Amino acid sequence: MRSPRVVVVGAGMSGICIAAMLRDAGVDTVTLYEKSDRLGGTWRDNTYPGVACDVPSHYYSFSFAPNPDWSRIYSSGGEIWAYLEDVARLHRVTERVRFGVEVTGAEWAGGHWRVELSTGETVPADFLVAATGVVHHIREPDLPGLESFAGARFHSARWDHSVPVDGARVGLVGSGSTGVQITGALAGRAAPLTLFQRTPQWVLPATNPRVPDRLRGLLRRFPAVNRATYRLVQSLVEHTLFEAVLKPGLRRRAVELACERNLRKVADPALRAKLTPDDQPMCRRLIVAPDYYEAVQRDDVHVVTERIERVEPAGVRTVDGTLHELDVLVLATGFDPHAFMRPMNLTGLDGRTLAEEWAKGARGYRSIALPGFPNFFMLLGPHSPFGNQSQITVAETQARHALGWIERWRRGELDSASPTDAAAERFNRQVRAALSVPGTVWVTGCNSWYLGDDGLPELWPWSAARHREVLAAPVDDDWEVRAVR
Ligand code: NAP
């Protein structure tokens, strides 16, 4: 067996995933480059109060590393981060990470990748895997006067824990999944908490009980029960939420009714009107939260819907002339999910560059590869299944596909493989066609981060099962394979 030099860009969830699978398959020549000093990606970066995953933990786990000890149905960010660190240690990934080093670019030359690092080094690789995440590049709002704010100010993914929030006048810009979780956590602590909401969002109710010790003991003793729990939750999520997203019908109506009923928990009609979206549930990423409507009905939580005119040293001035005086300003304003692995640039066959290929939007082949870029794989690349999915499960499906090619390389069956232009074009035509027909809720008229430059979502428009099916085995005709010289 040959030993492939595999470079993985990023040691977040998906980088850990493929590196663990490679290590388990006996590939020791894998190196992860991580620009930060700790692994964990988004779960390292997001430490804001209330951070949690709104996908049930027994499903938001690697299938090869089930965790019987999740403390709740929806675990905290800290618990997920600790889980990822454990998986990385147990699967001997951590020792393969070079921390504090960024991959700045890579060029396919002489039958392998020449990977450029921020240290000035260039290292060779037979395979290159972009595991750079989606909610990674933070987006600061373009608010006039933001720099002039005299209090503490930070983005939700850069929470400054040295700043006291208890008893402080906290302003929160943004009411996406992050803003809603922060609202639940800071209600009753900040005095007051002022939420600047630009667009209201639908919220699906949830309860988040502790997993009883006896059940955890059972899952620990009987791994088969733990695996069955994963499958059960996967089936529930895929057959309810995901199907509801893809086509109108009873399931979609059921989600709509659940959201509408949840909103009726808000007793004050004026506040309820402020919180009522004018788009359909799930057109934007659906928020799942146990405590949001309770939080916003507190006397010490104010929902402000007047537009922000500017930020001043003392606080935020809205267009009605009111100055909302603040000690702390939190920007839960999201990320640029369309960057993917950029600004890293790639140069593939015949001088093709990623910058040119993606000038009109990010696209590839089956969410995993790019024509003209041999032995290169993306985890959570464009047109992956996103939304209220377990992104761990999606990354694992993609990593398994990449591993299949790497195994063929190890056996000496090929030197390089990349999808053909024709196959990628066909795939993108199919994606556009599937997204253009009225059917998926994403194109029912809302402004979501799912939408790319062409106004269509950069999402997988079919079922999660189909994603697994098409990535289960490569279609050889779709790939240009170069044999061993
Ligand atoms: P987001 O969904 O993009 O929400 C950003 C919020 O900031 C929106 O309410 C947006 O308003 C507002 N905003 C942006 N610029 C603004 C401006 N200039 N003035 C006023 N408001 C502004 O970001 P996010 O909440 O951080 O979530 C991003 C993604 O991270 C989620 O969709 C999800 O995939 C992931 N996430 C997951 C979980 C989980 O539990 N699994 C938790 C948190 C985050 P508009 O709506 O009007 O644009």
XYZ file of C-alpha atoms and ligand atoms in Angstrom:
533
model
C 0.000 0.000 0.000
C 1.252 3.485 -0.851
C 1.221 6.195 1.824
C -0.571 9.310 0.608
C 0.464 12.675 1.952
C -2.888 14.212 2.853
C -3.167 17.876 3.834
C -6.359 18.890 5.607
C -7.061 22.613 5.832
C -8.719 23.326 9.171
C -9.098 21.317 12.375
C -12.745 22.004 13.049
C -15.500 19.417 13.072
C -15.106 18.295 9.436
C -11.292 18.309 9.491
C -11.312 16.155 12.615
C -13.852 13.901 10.898
C -11.771 13.042 7.839
C -8.508 12.941 9.749
C -9.975 10.472 12.283
C -11.287 8.283 9.451
C -7.893 8.375 7.711
C -6.054 7.520 10.927
C -8.473 4.646 11.588
C -7.818 3.398 8.042
C -4.085 3.352 8.760
C -3.059 6.555 6.977
C -0.448 8.172 9.205
C 0.796 10.707 6.687
C -2.011 13.179 7.237
C -1.337 16.725 8.432
C -3.951 19.250 9.505
C -3.114 22.943 9.349
C -5.073 25.035 11.812
C -4.588 28.780 11.957
C -5.839 28.988 15.552
C -4.151 27.522 18.612
C -6.954 25.052 19.443
C -9.059 22.723 17.377
C -12.851 22.782 17.277
C -13.695 25.368 14.587
C -17.045 27.004 15.149
C -17.400 25.277 18.529
C -14.105 26.842 19.610
C -15.022 30.288 18.285
C -18.565 30.486 19.621
C -18.543 30.691 23.399
C -21.385 33.189 23.786
C -23.841 32.719 26.684
C -26.457 30.172 25.669
C -24.401 28.634 22.834
C -25.805 25.219 22.035
C -26.631 23.048 19.074
C -30.285 22.910 18.132
C -29.795 19.526 16.446
C -30.179 16.667 18.968
C -26.746 15.609 20.200
C -27.246 11.865 19.806
C -27.458 12.612 16.085
C -25.031 15.569 16.043
C -22.192 13.077 16.604
C -19.808 11.059 14.464
C -21.295 7.642 13.731
C -17.846 6.154 14.411
C -17.597 7.926 17.778
C -20.991 7.729 19.486
C -21.159 9.500 22.818
C -23.414 7.904 25.422
C -22.754 10.739 27.851
C -24.480 13.723 26.242
C -26.001 15.567 29.185
C -28.998 16.981 27.330
C -31.007 16.484 24.142
C -29.461 19.713 22.791
C -25.977 20.026 24.238
C -24.105 23.193 25.021
C -21.356 24.446 22.741
C -18.778 23.739 25.453
C -19.845 20.095 25.688
C -19.658 19.699 21.895
C -16.224 21.310 21.801
C -15.023 18.902 24.526
C -16.469 15.982 22.522
C -14.563 17.069 19.397
C -11.336 17.372 21.381
C -11.914 13.866 22.809
C -12.561 12.374 19.360
C -9.434 14.075 18.008
C -7.329 12.711 20.878
C -8.758 9.180 20.814
C -8.362 8.883 17.035
C -4.808 10.288 17.163
C -5.698 13.395 15.195
C -4.468 16.061 17.621
C -0.839 14.947 17.238
C -1.151 15.510 13.462
C -2.291 19.153 13.776
C 0.089 22.040 13.132
C -1.446 24.892 15.079
C -0.980 28.564 14.286
C -0.354 27.850 10.601
C -2.656 28.970 7.811
C -2.811 27.472 4.338
C -2.665 30.480 2.041
C -2.823 28.705 -1.314
C -2.029 25.556 -3.243
C -0.958 24.706 -6.743
C -1.243 21.394 -8.590
C 2.139 20.947 -10.235
C 4.112 17.862 -11.225
C 1.338 15.452 -10.232
C 0.858 16.664 -6.678
C -0.204 19.684 -4.648
C 2.296 22.289 -3.546
C 0.664 23.728 -0.460
C 1.703 27.225 0.592
C 1.712 28.017 4.307
C 1.623 31.291 6.221
C 5.085 30.402 7.575
C 6.501 30.803 4.064
C 6.996 27.037 3.664
C 5.686 25.032 0.724
C 4.783 21.421 1.499
C 3.889 18.644 -0.974
C 0.611 16.727 -0.791
C -0.974 13.953 -2.813
C -4.427 14.967 -1.578
C -5.775 18.283 -0.374
C -8.966 18.526 1.682
C -10.686 21.846 2.415
C -12.382 21.525 5.790
C -12.719 25.235 6.423
C -16.325 25.357 7.633
C -19.285 27.476 6.638
C -20.059 29.731 9.608
C -16.497 30.895 9.936
C -15.896 34.348 8.415
C -17.705 36.760 10.728
C -19.863 39.519 9.270
C -19.807 42.848 11.078
C -22.712 45.142 10.256
C -22.121 48.289 8.278
C -23.589 50.604 10.937
C -22.535 54.279 10.866
C -20.595 55.250 13.971
C -19.949 51.674 15.112
C -16.317 52.465 15.894
C -17.336 55.390 18.090
C -19.136 53.250 20.688
C -17.564 53.961 24.076
C -18.595 50.706 25.770
C -17.498 47.155 25.057
C -18.375 45.839 21.600
C -17.784 42.438 20.031
C -19.178 39.935 17.533
C -20.984 36.933 19.029
C -18.252 34.601 17.713
C -15.581 36.669 19.510
C -17.270 36.932 22.905
C -15.181 38.908 25.381
C -15.699 37.078 28.674
C -13.795 39.767 30.581
C -16.740 42.126 30.033
C -19.379 41.868 32.776
C -22.915 41.475 31.478
C -24.742 40.956 34.779
C -26.560 44.160 35.568
C -25.132 45.817 32.444
C -27.170 47.543 29.735
C -26.622 45.139 26.862
C -27.632 45.811 23.247
C -27.897 42.826 20.910
C -28.034 43.285 17.143
C -29.422 40.256 15.313
C -32.179 37.730 15.906
C -30.918 34.678 14.003
C -30.166 31.348 15.712
C -27.319 32.989 17.625
C -29.208 36.115 18.703
C -32.110 34.000 19.932
C -29.834 31.788 22.041
C -28.086 34.832 23.531
C -31.451 36.421 24.309
C -32.536 33.315 26.232
C -29.275 33.300 28.207
C -28.992 37.036 28.987
C -32.635 37.648 29.876
C -32.694 38.330 33.597
C -28.945 38.933 33.703
C -28.582 42.081 31.602
C -30.437 45.107 32.911
C -31.927 45.670 30.509
C -31.305 43.578 27.392
C -32.246 45.497 24.242
C -32.677 43.325 21.163
C -32.415 45.198 17.859
C -34.421 43.033 15.485
C -34.376 43.789 11.759
C -36.379 40.787 10.557
C -38.504 38.566 12.819
C -37.922 34.828 12.581
C -40.101 31.773 13.127
C -39.206 29.763 16.193
C -39.976 26.080 16.630
C -40.537 25.183 20.294
C -38.286 22.676 21.991
C -37.741 21.246 25.422
C -34.255 20.455 26.533
C -34.344 18.099 29.514
C -31.303 16.450 31.021
C -30.685 12.911 29.814
C -31.406 10.801 32.918
C -28.390 9.008 34.432
C -30.091 5.633 33.975
C -30.534 6.238 30.249
C -26.918 7.323 29.918
C -25.863 4.157 31.732
C -27.959 2.122 29.301
C -26.404 3.831 26.263
C -22.940 3.248 27.716
C -23.576 -0.458 28.382
C -25.329 -1.167 25.113
C -23.665 0.686 22.194
C -26.256 -0.852 19.847
C -28.965 1.145 21.661
C -26.874 4.290 21.197
C -26.523 3.572 17.490
C -30.247 2.930 17.215
C -30.900 6.293 18.908
C -28.753 8.011 16.255
C -30.720 6.320 13.461
C -34.039 7.132 15.094
C -33.261 10.853 15.473
C -31.767 10.963 11.971
C -34.920 9.444 10.550
C -37.118 11.860 12.506
C -35.151 14.943 11.371
C -34.907 13.814 7.757
C -38.530 12.739 7.448
C -40.006 15.754 9.176
C -37.995 18.957 8.853
C -36.029 18.085 5.736
C -39.011 16.777 3.799
C -41.026 19.785 4.925
C -38.363 22.046 3.447
C -38.287 20.220 0.116
C -41.951 20.056 -0.789
C -45.270 21.545 0.289
C -47.637 19.231 2.077
C -48.701 17.989 5.451
C -45.263 18.008 7.012
C -44.642 21.621 6.012
C -48.057 22.596 7.330
C -47.315 20.815 10.621
C -44.101 22.828 11.078
C -45.958 26.050 10.218
C -48.696 25.279 12.742
C -46.160 24.447 15.453
C -44.396 27.780 14.858
C -47.659 29.739 14.786
C -48.858 28.073 17.987
C -45.521 28.801 19.632
C -45.784 32.483 18.714
C -49.169 32.656 20.436
C -47.270 32.259 23.738
C -46.591 35.987 23.358
C -49.560 37.520 25.155
C -49.144 41.195 24.234
C -50.585 41.693 20.703
C -48.199 44.583 19.954
C -45.146 42.510 20.859
C -46.561 39.501 18.991
C -47.001 41.661 15.888
C -43.350 42.742 16.115
C -42.274 39.120 16.313
C -44.462 37.863 13.459
C -42.467 37.114 10.302
C -43.936 37.762 6.882
C -42.131 34.848 5.267
C -42.746 31.122 5.564
C -41.189 29.029 8.340
C -37.944 27.387 7.129
C -37.464 29.829 4.217
C -34.595 31.029 6.405
C -32.840 28.613 8.726
C -35.492 27.567 11.212
C -34.770 28.558 14.782
C -35.335 25.922 17.437
C -35.385 27.376 20.942
C -36.939 26.460 24.269
C -36.995 29.842 25.977
C -37.082 32.695 23.454
C -40.689 33.848 23.777
C -40.523 33.656 27.580
C -37.376 35.793 27.472
C -38.728 38.546 25.224
C -41.823 38.952 27.394
C -39.794 39.938 30.448
C -39.934 43.561 31.602
C -36.151 43.812 31.413
C -35.989 42.676 27.770
C -36.907 45.205 25.076
C -37.472 44.253 21.447
C -36.702 47.263 19.264
C -37.821 47.061 15.644
C -37.102 50.658 14.589
C -34.142 50.678 12.232
C -30.752 51.571 13.657
C -29.760 55.022 12.420
C -26.280 55.065 13.885
C -24.158 53.987 16.802
C -22.996 56.744 19.136
C -20.523 56.685 22.020
C -23.402 56.286 24.516
C -25.397 53.667 22.624
C -27.574 52.995 19.602
C -29.789 55.671 18.048
C -32.805 54.368 16.137
C -34.550 56.248 13.322
C -37.355 57.412 15.651
C -34.705 59.542 17.412
C -34.450 57.372 20.546
C -30.988 56.845 22.010
C -30.760 53.393 23.620
C -27.991 53.856 26.156
C -25.731 50.813 26.431
C -22.685 49.500 28.264
C -22.155 46.518 25.960
C -22.997 46.068 22.287
C -23.119 42.496 20.946
C -23.200 41.907 17.194
C -24.945 38.595 16.474
C -24.911 39.523 12.804
C -23.802 36.236 11.355
C -21.185 35.085 8.899
C -20.255 35.117 5.232
C -21.124 31.520 4.386
C -20.358 31.956 0.689
C -16.622 32.366 1.223
C -16.084 28.635 1.835
C -12.272 28.076 1.729
C -11.516 31.490 0.288
C -9.378 33.661 0.634
C -7.161 30.597 0.122
C -6.539 30.399 -3.609
C -6.031 27.235 -5.603
C -4.414 26.715 -8.966
C -5.363 23.489 -10.659
C -4.721 21.893 -14.042
C -3.720 24.191 -16.914
C -3.503 27.207 -14.595
C -7.213 27.177 -13.674
C -7.733 29.197 -10.496
C -10.431 28.986 -7.877
C -10.825 32.775 -8.030
C -11.805 32.528 -11.702
C -13.900 29.377 -11.338
C -15.922 30.913 -8.510
C -16.057 34.487 -9.822
C -19.786 34.034 -10.440
C -20.513 31.998 -7.335
C -19.267 28.883 -5.614
C -20.109 25.632 -7.331
C -18.604 22.220 -7.762
C -19.500 18.600 -8.359
C -21.916 16.871 -5.991
C -20.867 19.139 -3.060
C -17.479 17.446 -2.846
C -15.059 18.198 -5.718
C -14.088 20.653 -8.463
C -13.370 19.928 -12.123
C -9.787 20.824 -12.998
C -8.602 20.383 -9.410
C -7.313 16.808 -9.059
C -7.181 15.015 -5.714
C -8.975 17.891 -4.066
C -12.037 17.425 -1.862
C -14.322 19.827 -0.050
C -16.185 19.039 3.149
C -19.382 21.089 3.525
C -18.681 22.648 0.130
C -21.256 24.482 -1.982
C -24.579 22.653 -2.460
C -24.115 20.504 0.614
C -27.234 19.724 2.616
C -27.435 22.636 5.076
C -30.157 23.941 7.332
C -31.434 22.042 10.350
C -29.329 18.996 9.428
C -26.581 17.357 11.414
C -23.620 18.899 9.611
C -21.479 16.212 11.263
C -23.405 13.553 9.365
C -23.088 15.478 6.093
C -19.321 15.950 6.545
C -18.960 12.261 7.364
C -20.723 11.227 4.141
C -18.380 13.474 2.158
C -15.285 12.339 4.049
C -16.184 8.698 3.349
C -16.433 9.497 -0.374
C -13.017 11.215 -0.365
C -11.584 8.274 1.567
C -12.777 5.951 -1.219
C -10.567 7.812 -3.725
C -7.659 7.911 -1.310
C -7.953 4.136 -0.812
C -7.800 3.611 -4.584
C -4.671 5.766 -4.695
C -3.165 3.715 -1.863
C -3.811 0.504 -3.789
C -2.022 2.006 -6.800
C -5.153 2.089 -8.977
C -4.731 5.754 -9.868
C -2.547 8.795 -9.408
C -5.132 11.503 -9.686
C -8.849 12.019 -10.134
C -11.079 15.036 -10.679
C -14.642 15.314 -11.932
C -14.996 16.235 -15.588
C -16.296 19.648 -16.626
C -19.232 17.953 -18.315
C -20.208 16.108 -15.118
C -19.944 19.255 -13.013
C -22.004 21.251 -15.523
C -24.649 18.541 -15.597
C -24.791 18.484 -11.806
C -25.142 22.262 -11.598
C -27.881 22.258 -14.247
C -29.764 19.666 -12.218
C -29.307 21.708 -9.036
C -30.573 24.886 -10.707
C -33.546 23.068 -12.163
C -34.456 21.532 -8.810
C -34.131 24.894 -7.044
C -35.998 26.892 -9.670
C -39.233 24.915 -9.561
C -41.537 26.140 -6.818
C -41.234 23.416 -4.268
C -38.475 24.050 -1.801
C -39.445 26.553 0.839
C -36.121 28.376 0.384
C -37.354 30.100 -2.779
C -40.715 31.266 -1.429
C -39.507 34.844 -0.995
C -37.223 35.707 1.885
C -33.773 37.129 2.210
C -31.664 34.361 3.725
C -27.961 33.642 3.896
C -28.685 30.493 1.880
C -29.004 32.557 -1.306
C -26.020 32.923 -3.616
C -25.252 35.718 -6.076
C -27.716 34.263 -8.608
C -30.555 34.436 -6.077
C -30.698 30.643 -5.746
C -29.758 28.828 -2.545
C -26.298 27.241 -2.430
C -27.920 24.168 -0.937
C -28.501 20.524 -1.781
C -32.045 20.553 -3.173
C -32.814 16.861 -2.704
C -33.172 14.530 0.245
C -30.348 13.761 2.652
C -30.728 10.102 1.662
C -30.030 11.039 -1.968
C -26.879 12.857 -0.885
C -25.687 9.668 0.802
C -26.683 7.586 -2.226
C -24.851 9.688 -4.813
C -21.731 9.851 -2.673
C -21.786 6.180 -1.695
C -19.760 5.243 -4.769
C -18.199 7.419 -7.481
C -19.651 7.334 -10.985
C -16.442 6.551 -12.859
C -17.692 8.146 -16.102
C -17.990 11.470 -14.279
C -14.309 11.446 -13.325
C -11.111 11.974 -15.208
C -8.782 9.434 -13.712
C -5.082 9.374 -14.441
C -3.463 6.002 -14.012
C -0.248 5.366 -12.175
C 2.682 6.300 -14.385
P -27.734 34.898 10.890
O -28.705 33.793 10.893
O -27.120 35.315 9.617
O -28.456 36.133 11.586
C -27.858 37.405 11.607
C -28.813 38.376 12.259
O -28.206 39.662 12.283
C -30.124 38.527 11.494
O -31.159 38.727 12.425
C -29.865 39.782 10.667
O -31.023 40.468 10.276
C -29.080 40.605 11.661
N -28.293 41.643 11.025
C -27.256 41.483 10.183
N -26.774 42.682 9.804
C -27.539 43.614 10.415
C -27.560 45.029 10.402
N -26.685 45.732 9.675
N -28.498 45.666 11.147
C -29.380 44.958 11.865
N -29.420 43.611 11.926
C -28.506 42.946 11.195
O -26.489 34.605 11.891
P -26.438 33.643 13.173
O -27.623 33.847 14.033
O -25.096 33.828 13.777
O -26.559 32.197 12.554
C -25.766 31.832 11.442
C -25.850 30.350 11.242
O -25.061 29.718 12.235
C -27.222 29.742 11.428
O -28.053 29.890 10.330
C -26.855 28.313 11.687
O -26.549 27.646 10.501
C -25.623 28.477 12.543
N -25.995 28.412 13.963
C -26.459 27.228 14.409
C -26.833 27.126 15.714
C -27.345 25.809 16.182
O -27.906 25.739 17.267
N -27.184 24.737 15.418
C -26.742 28.202 16.588
C -26.249 29.401 16.096
C -25.876 29.502 14.778
P -31.773 40.064 8.927
O -32.464 38.768 9.235
O -32.691 41.178 8.648
O -30.713 39.914 7.881
